PDB file of C-alpha atoms in Angstrom:
ATOM      1  CA  MET A  10       0.141   0.060   0.246  1.00  0.00           C
ATOM      2  CA  SER A  11       0.607   4.033  -1.091  1.00  0.00           C
ATOM      3  CA  LYS A  12       1.919   5.978   2.089  1.00  0.00           C
ATOM      4  CA  ILE A  13      -0.320   8.162   0.280  1.00  0.00           C
ATOM      5  CA  SER A  14      -3.438   5.202   0.276  1.00  0.00           C
ATOM      6  CA  ARG A  15      -2.313   4.436   3.763  1.00  0.00           C
ATOM      7  CA  GLY A  16      -2.806   7.949   5.025  1.00  0.00           C
ATOM      8  CA  GLN A  17      -6.077   7.856   2.637  1.00  0.00           C
ATOM      9  CA  LYS A  18      -7.237   4.543   4.552  1.00  0.00           C
ATOM     10  CA  GLY A  19      -6.977   6.792   8.692  1.00  0.00           C
ATOM     11  CA  GLU A  20      -8.539   9.771   7.585  1.00  0.00           C
ATOM     12  CA  GLU A  21     -11.684   7.589   6.843  1.00  0.00           C
ATOM     13  CA  GLN A  22     -10.992   5.862   9.855  1.00  0.00           C
ATOM     14  CA  VAL A  23     -11.519   8.904  11.522  1.00  0.00           C
ATOM     15  CA  ILE A  24     -14.397  10.146  10.022  1.00  0.00           C
ATOM     16  CA  LYS A  25     -15.580   7.486  10.465  1.00  0.00           C
ATOM     17  CA  VAL A  26     -15.286   7.352  13.797  1.00  0.00           C
ATOM     18  CA  LEU A  27     -16.653  11.724  14.087  1.00  0.00           C
ATOM     19  CA  ASP A  28     -20.120  10.142  11.835  1.00  0.00           C
ATOM     20  CA  GLY A  29     -20.434   9.459  15.910  1.00  0.00           C
ATOM     21  CA  VAL A  30     -20.405  13.194  17.019  1.00  0.00           C
ATOM     22  CA  LYS A  31     -23.934  13.964  18.632  1.00  0.00           C
ATOM     23  CA  GLU A  32     -24.250  17.334  19.026  1.00  0.00           C
ATOM     24  CA  TYR A  33     -24.414  20.017  16.294  1.00  0.00           C
ATOM     25  CA  HIS A  34     -20.914  20.464  14.066  1.00  0.00           C
ATOM     26  CA  HIS A  35     -19.910  20.580  10.801  1.00  0.00           C
ATOM     27  CA  LEU A  36     -16.860  18.214   9.411  1.00  0.00           C
ATOM     28  CA  LEU A  37     -14.324  20.175   6.865  1.00  0.00           C
ATOM     29  CA  ASN A  38     -12.066  17.006   4.981  1.00  0.00           C
ATOM     30  CA  ASN A  39      -8.808  18.205   3.292  1.00  0.00           C
ATOM     31  CA  VAL A  40      -9.379  21.833   3.149  1.00  0.00           C
ATOM     32  CA  THR A  41      -6.624  23.360   1.801  1.00  0.00           C
ATOM     33  CA  LEU A  42      -5.698  26.814   2.788  1.00  0.00           C
ATOM     34  CA  MET A  43      -2.381  29.579   1.843  1.00  0.00           C
ATOM     35  CA  ASN A  44       0.301  31.072   4.083  1.00  0.00           C
ATOM     36  CA  TYR A  45       0.616  34.053   2.190  1.00  0.00           C
ATOM     37  CA  GLU A  46       3.533  35.395   3.927  1.00  0.00           C
ATOM     38  CA  SER A  47       5.819  31.982   3.501  1.00  0.00           C
ATOM     39  CA  GLY A  48       3.191  31.059   0.111  1.00  0.00           C
ATOM     40  CA  MET A  49       2.974  27.537   1.771  1.00  0.00           C
ATOM     41  CA  SER A  50       0.151  26.362   0.831  1.00  0.00           C
ATOM     42  CA  HIS A  51      -1.005  23.862   3.935  1.00  0.00           C
ATOM     43  CA  GLN A  52      -3.077  20.876   2.843  1.00  0.00           C
ATOM     44  CA  LEU A  53      -5.719  20.391   6.261  1.00  0.00           C
ATOM     45  CA  ASP A  54      -7.041  16.086   6.796  1.00  0.00           C
ATOM     46  CA  HIS A  55      -9.929  16.710   8.931  1.00  0.00           C
ATOM     47  CA  ILE A  56     -11.681  20.654  10.760  1.00  0.00           C
ATOM     48  CA  LEU A  57     -14.185  19.645  13.136  1.00  0.00           C
ATOM     49  CA  ILE A  58     -16.308  22.795  14.020  1.00  0.00           C
ATOM     50  CA  HIS A  59     -17.787  22.287  17.455  1.00  0.00           C
ATOM     51  CA  PRO A  60     -19.304  23.734  19.838  1.00  0.00           C
ATOM     52  CA  HIS A  61     -16.531  22.916  22.347  1.00  0.00           C
ATOM     53  CA  GLY A  62     -14.015  24.258  19.897  1.00  0.00           C
ATOM     54  CA  ILE A  63     -12.512  25.228  15.402  1.00  0.00           C
ATOM     55  CA  PHE A  64     -10.194  21.607  16.040  1.00  0.00           C
ATOM     56  CA  VAL A  65      -7.383  21.211  13.321  1.00  0.00           C
ATOM     57  CA  ILE A  66      -7.001  17.154  13.370  1.00  0.00           C
ATOM     58  CA  GLU A  67      -3.910  15.947  11.724  1.00  0.00           C
ATOM     59  CA  THR A  68      -4.396  11.646  11.247  1.00  0.00           C
ATOM     60  CA  LYS A  69      -1.260   9.818  11.370  1.00  0.00           C
ATOM     61  CA  ASN A  70      -1.928   6.136  10.057  1.00  0.00           C
ATOM     62  CA  TYR A  71       2.034   4.454  10.503  1.00  0.00           C
ATOM     63  CA  PHE A  72       2.670   0.758  11.120  1.00  0.00           C
ATOM     64  CA  GLY A  73       4.588  -0.207  14.566  1.00  0.00           C
ATOM     65  CA  ASP A  74       5.640   0.882  17.443  1.00  0.00           C
ATOM     66  CA  ILE A  75       6.001   5.291  17.278  1.00  0.00           C
ATOM     67  CA  THR A  76       8.492   7.071  19.938  1.00  0.00           C
ATOM     68  CA  TYR A  77       9.071  10.349  20.602  1.00  0.00           C
ATOM     69  CA  ASN A  78      12.807  10.998  22.044  1.00  0.00           C
ATOM     70  CA  PRO A  79      12.128  14.385  24.147  1.00  0.00           C
ATOM     71  CA  SER A  80      15.740  15.599  23.503  1.00  0.00           C
ATOM     72  CA  ASN A  81      16.478  15.526  20.469  1.00  0.00           C
ATOM     73  CA  LYS A  82      12.855  15.937  19.189  1.00  0.00           C
ATOM     74  CA  LYS A  83      12.919  13.312  16.936  1.00  0.00           C
ATOM     75  CA  TRP A  84      10.529  10.704  15.788  1.00  0.00           C
ATOM     76  CA  THR A  85      10.342   7.004  15.879  1.00  0.00           C
ATOM     77  CA  ALA A  86       8.824   4.044  14.362  1.00  0.00           C
ATOM     78  CA  THR A  87       9.989   0.569  15.178  1.00  0.00           C
ATOM     79  CA  ILE A  88       8.589  -2.445  12.910  1.00  0.00           C
ATOM     80  CA  LYS A  89       9.839  -5.336  13.624  1.00  0.00           C
ATOM     81  CA  GLY A  90      14.093  -4.865  15.153  1.00  0.00           C
ATOM     82  CA  ASN A  91      14.133  -2.084  11.934  1.00  0.00           C
ATOM     83  CA  SER A  92      13.868   1.801  13.353  1.00  0.00           C
ATOM     84  CA  LYS A  93      13.701   5.136  11.329  1.00  0.00           C
ATOM     85  CA  TYR A  94      13.365   8.735  11.273  1.00  0.00           C
ATOM     86  CA  ILE A  95       9.764  10.127  11.011  1.00  0.00           C
ATOM     87  CA  GLY A  96       8.532  13.851  10.039  1.00  0.00           C
ATOM     88  CA  ASP A  97       7.113  16.096  13.691  1.00  0.00           C
ATOM     89  CA  PRO A  98       3.738  15.399  13.317  1.00  0.00           C
ATOM     90  CA  LEU A  99       2.864  17.776  16.320  1.00  0.00           C
ATOM     91  CA  LEU A 100       4.704  20.093  14.482  1.00  0.00           C
ATOM     92  CA  GLN A 101       3.450  19.639  11.014  1.00  0.00           C
ATOM     93  CA  ASN A 102      -0.040  20.280  12.452  1.00  0.00           C
ATOM     94  CA  LYS A 103       0.664  22.825  14.870  1.00  0.00           C
ATOM     95  CA  SER A 104       1.747  25.134  11.124  1.00  0.00           C
ATOM     96  CA  HIS A 105      -1.326  24.562   9.824  1.00  0.00           C
ATOM     97  CA  ALA A 106      -3.569  25.657  13.157  1.00  0.00           C
ATOM     98  CA  VAL A 107      -1.644  28.927  12.792  1.00  0.00           C
ATOM     99  CA  THR A 108      -2.792  28.708   9.609  1.00  0.00           C
ATOM    100  CA  LEU A 109      -6.150  28.742   9.946  1.00  0.00           C
ATOM    101  CA  TYR A 110      -6.055  31.619  13.312  1.00  0.00           C
ATOM    102  CA  LYS A 111      -4.423  33.448  10.786  1.00  0.00           C
ATOM    103  CA  ALA A 112      -7.346  32.720   7.667  1.00  0.00           C
ATOM    104  CA  LEU A 113      -9.454  33.671  10.524  1.00  0.00           C
ATOM    105  CA  GLN A 114      -8.200  36.727  11.246  1.00  0.00           C
ATOM    106  CA  GLY A 115      -7.242  35.270  15.458  1.00  0.00           C
ATOM    107  CA  ARG A 116     -10.884  35.600  16.610  1.00  0.00           C
ATOM    108  CA  TYR A 117     -11.388  31.641  17.530  1.00  0.00           C
ATOM    109  CA  LYS A 118      -8.546  29.528  19.126  1.00  0.00           C
ATOM    110  CA  ILE A 119      -7.811  26.848  17.570  1.00  0.00           C
ATOM    111  CA  ILE A 120      -6.928  22.633  19.204  1.00  0.00           C
ATOM    112  CA  PRO A 121      -5.157  21.006  17.032  1.00  0.00           C
ATOM    113  CA  ILE A 122      -5.106  16.953  17.195  1.00  0.00           C
ATOM    114  CA  VAL A 123      -2.445  14.566  16.053  1.00  0.00           C
ATOM    115  CA  VAL A 124      -4.207  10.984  15.935  1.00  0.00           C
ATOM    116  CA  PHE A 125      -3.120   7.810  15.375  1.00  0.00           C
ATOM    117  CA  ALA A 126      -5.567   5.857  13.267  1.00  0.00           C
ATOM    118  CA  LYS A 127      -3.682   2.469  14.863  1.00  0.00           C
ATOM    119  CA  ASN A 128      -3.720   3.605  18.332  1.00  0.00           C
ATOM    120  CA  ASN A 129       0.121   3.411  18.529  1.00  0.00           C
ATOM    121  CA  ALA A 130       0.540   7.470  19.593  1.00  0.00           C
ATOM    122  CA  PRO A 131       2.968   7.699  22.026  1.00  0.00           C
ATOM    123  CA  TYR A 132       2.527   9.626  25.683  1.00  0.00           C
ATOM    124  CA  MET A 133       3.116  13.060  25.614  1.00  0.00           C
ATOM    125  CA  ASP A 134       2.605  14.809  28.426  1.00  0.00           C
ATOM    126  CA  ASP A 135       0.566  18.470  28.212  1.00  0.00           C
ATOM    127  CA  GLU A 136       0.024  17.686  23.746  1.00  0.00           C
ATOM    128  CA  ASN A 137      -3.247  16.524  21.665  1.00  0.00           C
ATOM    129  CA  ILE A 138      -1.360  13.162  20.805  1.00  0.00           C
ATOM    130  CA  ILE A 139      -4.228  10.898  20.933  1.00  0.00           C
ATOM    131  CA  ASN A 140      -5.242   6.907  19.919  1.00  0.00           C
ATOM    132  CA  LEU A 141      -8.437   6.682  17.376  1.00  0.00           C
ATOM    133  CA  ASP A 142     -10.458   4.748  20.022  1.00  0.00           C
ATOM    134  CA  ASP A 143     -10.012   8.285  22.868  1.00  0.00           C
ATOM    135  CA  LEU A 144     -10.828  10.947  19.733  1.00  0.00           C
ATOM    136  CA  LEU A 145     -14.953  11.449  21.348  1.00  0.00           C
ATOM    137  CA  LEU A 146     -14.069  11.184  24.500  1.00  0.00           C
ATOM    138  CA  PHE A 147     -11.396  13.767  23.609  1.00  0.00           C
ATOM    139  CA  ILE A 148     -14.063  15.624  21.818  1.00  0.00           C
ATOM    140  CA  ASP A 149     -16.441  15.128  24.353  1.00  0.00           C
ATOM    141  CA  SER A 150     -14.922  15.671  27.493  1.00  0.00           C
ATOM    142  CA  TYR A 151     -12.650  19.220  25.857  1.00  0.00           C
ATOM    143  CA  PRO A 152     -13.177  22.294  28.388  1.00  0.00           C
ATOM    144  CA  TYR A 153     -13.819  25.334  26.661  1.00  0.00           C
ATOM    145  CA  GLU A 154     -15.032  28.807  28.733  1.00  0.00           C
ATOM    146  CA  HIS A 155     -17.566  29.154  25.428  1.00  0.00           C
ATOM    147  CA  LYS A 156     -19.475  27.353  23.787  1.00  0.00           C
ATOM    148  CA  LEU A 157     -20.980  27.958  20.628  1.00  0.00           C
ATOM    149  CA  THR A 158     -24.235  28.199  18.881  1.00  0.00           C
ATOM    150  CA  ASP A 159     -24.930  26.678  16.365  1.00  0.00           C
ATOM    151  CA  LYS A 160     -25.348  29.845  14.502  1.00  0.00           C
ATOM    152  CA  SER A 161     -21.614  30.324  15.292  1.00  0.00           C
ATOM    153  CA  VAL A 162     -21.402  27.139  14.117  1.00  0.00           C
ATOM    154  CA  ASP A 163     -22.246  27.329  10.505  1.00  0.00           C
ATOM    155  CA  LYS A 164     -20.508  30.878  10.028  1.00  0.00           C
ATOM    156  CA  ILE A 165     -16.893  29.422  11.132  1.00  0.00           C
ATOM    157  CA  LYS A 166     -17.824  26.843   7.664  1.00  0.00           C
ATOM    158  CA  ALA A 167     -18.732  29.596   5.417  1.00  0.00           C
ATOM    159  CA  GLN A 168     -15.788  31.533   6.483  1.00  0.00           C
ATOM    160  CA  ILE A 169     -12.808  28.454   6.002  1.00  0.00           C
ATOM    161  CA  GLU A 170     -14.562  27.686   3.039  1.00  0.00           C
ATOM    162  CA  ALA A 171     -14.890  31.439   1.929  1.00  0.00           C
ATOM    163  CA  VAL A 172     -10.743  30.741   2.204  1.00  0.00           C
ATOM    164  CA  SER A 173     -10.201  27.634   1.084  1.00  0.00           C
ATOM    165  CA  VAL A 174      -8.172  27.094  -2.336  1.00  0.00           C
ATOM    166  CA  ASP A 175      -8.622  24.569  -4.458  1.00  0.00           C
ATOM    167  CA  MET A 176      -5.140  22.845  -4.877  1.00  0.00           C
ATOM    168  CA  SER A 177      -5.236  19.202  -5.133  1.00  0.00           C
ATOM    169  CA  ILE A 178      -2.753  17.063  -3.448  1.00  0.00           C
ATOM    170  CA  LYS A 179      -0.349  16.537  -5.795  1.00  0.00           C
ATOM    171  CA  GLU A 180      -0.291  20.497  -7.036  1.00  0.00           C
ATOM    172  CA  HIS A 181       0.676  20.630  -3.050  1.00  0.00           C
ATOM    173  CA  VAL A 182       3.288  18.870  -2.698  1.00  0.00           C
ATOM    174  CA  GLU A 183       4.368  20.493  -5.692  1.00  0.00           C
ATOM    175  CA  ASN A 184       4.415  24.291  -3.826  1.00  0.00           C
ATOM    176  CA  ILE A 185       6.288  22.446  -0.534  1.00  0.00           C
ATOM    177  CA  SER A 186       8.799  20.517  -2.712  1.00  0.00           C
ATOM    178  CA  TYR A 187       9.362  24.341  -5.367  1.00  0.00           C
ATOM    179  CA  LEU A 188       9.628  26.208  -1.275  1.00  0.00           C
ATOM    180  CA  LYS A 189      11.907  23.343  -0.156  1.00  0.00           C
ATOM    181  CA  GLN A 190      14.380  24.378  -2.970  1.00  0.00           C
ATOM    182  CA  ILE A 191      13.778  27.897  -2.614  1.00  0.00           C
ATOM    183  CA  LYS A 192      15.032  28.014   0.758  1.00  0.00           C
ATOM    184  CA  LYS A 193      17.817  25.160  -0.199  1.00  0.00           C
ATOM    185  CA  GLU A 194      19.342  27.760  -2.363  1.00  0.00           C
ATOM    186  CA  LEU A 195      19.111  31.111   0.158  1.00  0.00           C
ATOM    187  CA  TYR A 196      20.641  29.118   1.815  1.00  0.00           C
ATOM    188  CA  LEU A 197      23.447  28.240  -0.211  1.00  0.00           C
ATOM    189  CA  GLU A 198      23.609  32.260  -1.249  1.00  0.00           C
ATOM    190  CA  LYS A 199      24.424  33.200   2.640  1.00  0.00           C
ATOM    191  CA  GLU A 200      26.956  30.963   3.214  1.00  0.00           C
ATOM    192  CA  TYR A 201      28.558  31.646   0.232  1.00  0.00           C
ATOM    193  CA  ALA A 202      28.584  35.366   1.028  1.00  0.00           C
ATOM    194  CA  ILE A 203      30.154  34.970   4.551  1.00  0.00           C
ATOM    195  CA  GLU A 204      32.419  32.559   3.061  1.00  0.00           C
ATOM    196  CA  LYS A 205      34.347  35.060   0.618  1.00  0.00           C
ATOM    197  CA  GLY A 206      32.614  38.014   1.260  1.00  0.00           C
ATOM    198  CA  ILE A 207      31.261  38.504  -2.357  1.00  0.00           C
ATOM    199  CA  CYS A 208      27.100  38.595  -3.378  1.00  0.00           C
ATOM    200  CA  PRO A 209      26.303  35.461  -4.994  1.00  0.00           C
ATOM    201  CA  ARG A 210      24.042  38.032  -6.949  1.00  0.00           C
ATOM    202  CA  CYS A 211      25.709  40.506  -8.719  1.00  0.00           C
ATOM    203  CA  ASN A 212      29.744  39.944  -7.616  1.00  0.00           C
ATOM    204  CA  SER A 213      29.840  42.592  -6.109  1.00  0.00           C
ATOM    205  CA  LYS A 214      31.434  44.027  -1.885  1.00  0.00           C
ATOM    206  CA  MET A 215      29.290  41.688   1.286  1.00  0.00           C
ATOM    207  CA  LEU A 216      29.216  44.179   4.217  1.00  0.00           C
ATOM    208  CA  SER A 217      28.559  43.210   7.484  1.00  0.00           C
ATOM    209  CA  LYS A 218      27.555  44.617  11.260  1.00  0.00           C
ATOM    210  CA  GLY A 219      27.264  42.661  13.534  1.00  0.00           C
ATOM    211  CA  TYR A 220      24.689  40.245  12.541  1.00  0.00           C
ATOM    212  CA  THR A 221      23.430  41.093   8.418  1.00  0.00           C
ATOM    213  CA  TYR A 222      24.752  40.582   5.867  1.00  0.00           C
ATOM    214  CA  MET A 223      24.026  43.752   3.114  1.00  0.00           C
ATOM    215  CA  CYS A 224      24.900  43.907  -0.858  1.00  0.00           C
ATOM    216  CA  SER A 225      26.529  47.669  -1.220  1.00  0.00           C
ATOM    217  CA  LYS A 226      25.107  47.618  -4.898  1.00  0.00           C
ATOM    218  CA  CYS A 227      22.299  44.874  -5.591  1.00  0.00           C
ATOM    219  CA  ASN A 228      21.219  45.130  -1.354  1.00  0.00           C
ATOM    220  CA  PHE A 229      20.492  41.613  -0.993  1.00  0.00           C
ATOM    221  CA  LYS A 230      20.045  41.095   2.148  1.00  0.00           C
ATOM    222  CA  PHE A 231      19.821  38.900   5.600  1.00  0.00           C
ATOM    223  CA  LYS A 232      20.579  38.172   8.737  1.00  0.00           C
ATOM    224  CA  LEU A 233      22.078  35.297  10.461  1.00  0.00           C
TER     225      LEU A 233
END
């Protein structure tokens, strides 16, 4: 099974569980938002708009034993004695939550949750990392200050739909890959400028003041 197919199967399991939510709500799946500051697209697996709050749910359908090492902040999946590092789902989903928060102009609290579809979530204190079997209980018992009305739930759904963009998974992956390449090229430019003292864009002399480097001619500039 491919990584995408496995991910989709996990998302389908989450949707099936969320069918059991009894209170008035809206569930939006595979929502793509743009962070216009960075130019990066964010694909959110699920957004649950519920009286207890707005939940951004990232589904992980990993096999094996999943562990987190707080000393180096690395996530590891171990299958039959073979271990490999995996991406940080907490960091990924928090960036999704921040993007949604900005898209809604900071009016609502966003609650990021990472759900492990195979019920193999590592225990992490003070983090919303849960097993699929615990998802409904987590939502039903989540503490809230102000309960959203049915009207507010409808309004938030409309606001999210208004700011979401139409982008395929392929286009989303290409967007992320492109931005990673741009970031890599900018890093190499900075390394060259520091090592040679020459602007990588116009070959003029680089000037430095404290932690700031600036080209004397074309104004190429960066901070360490």
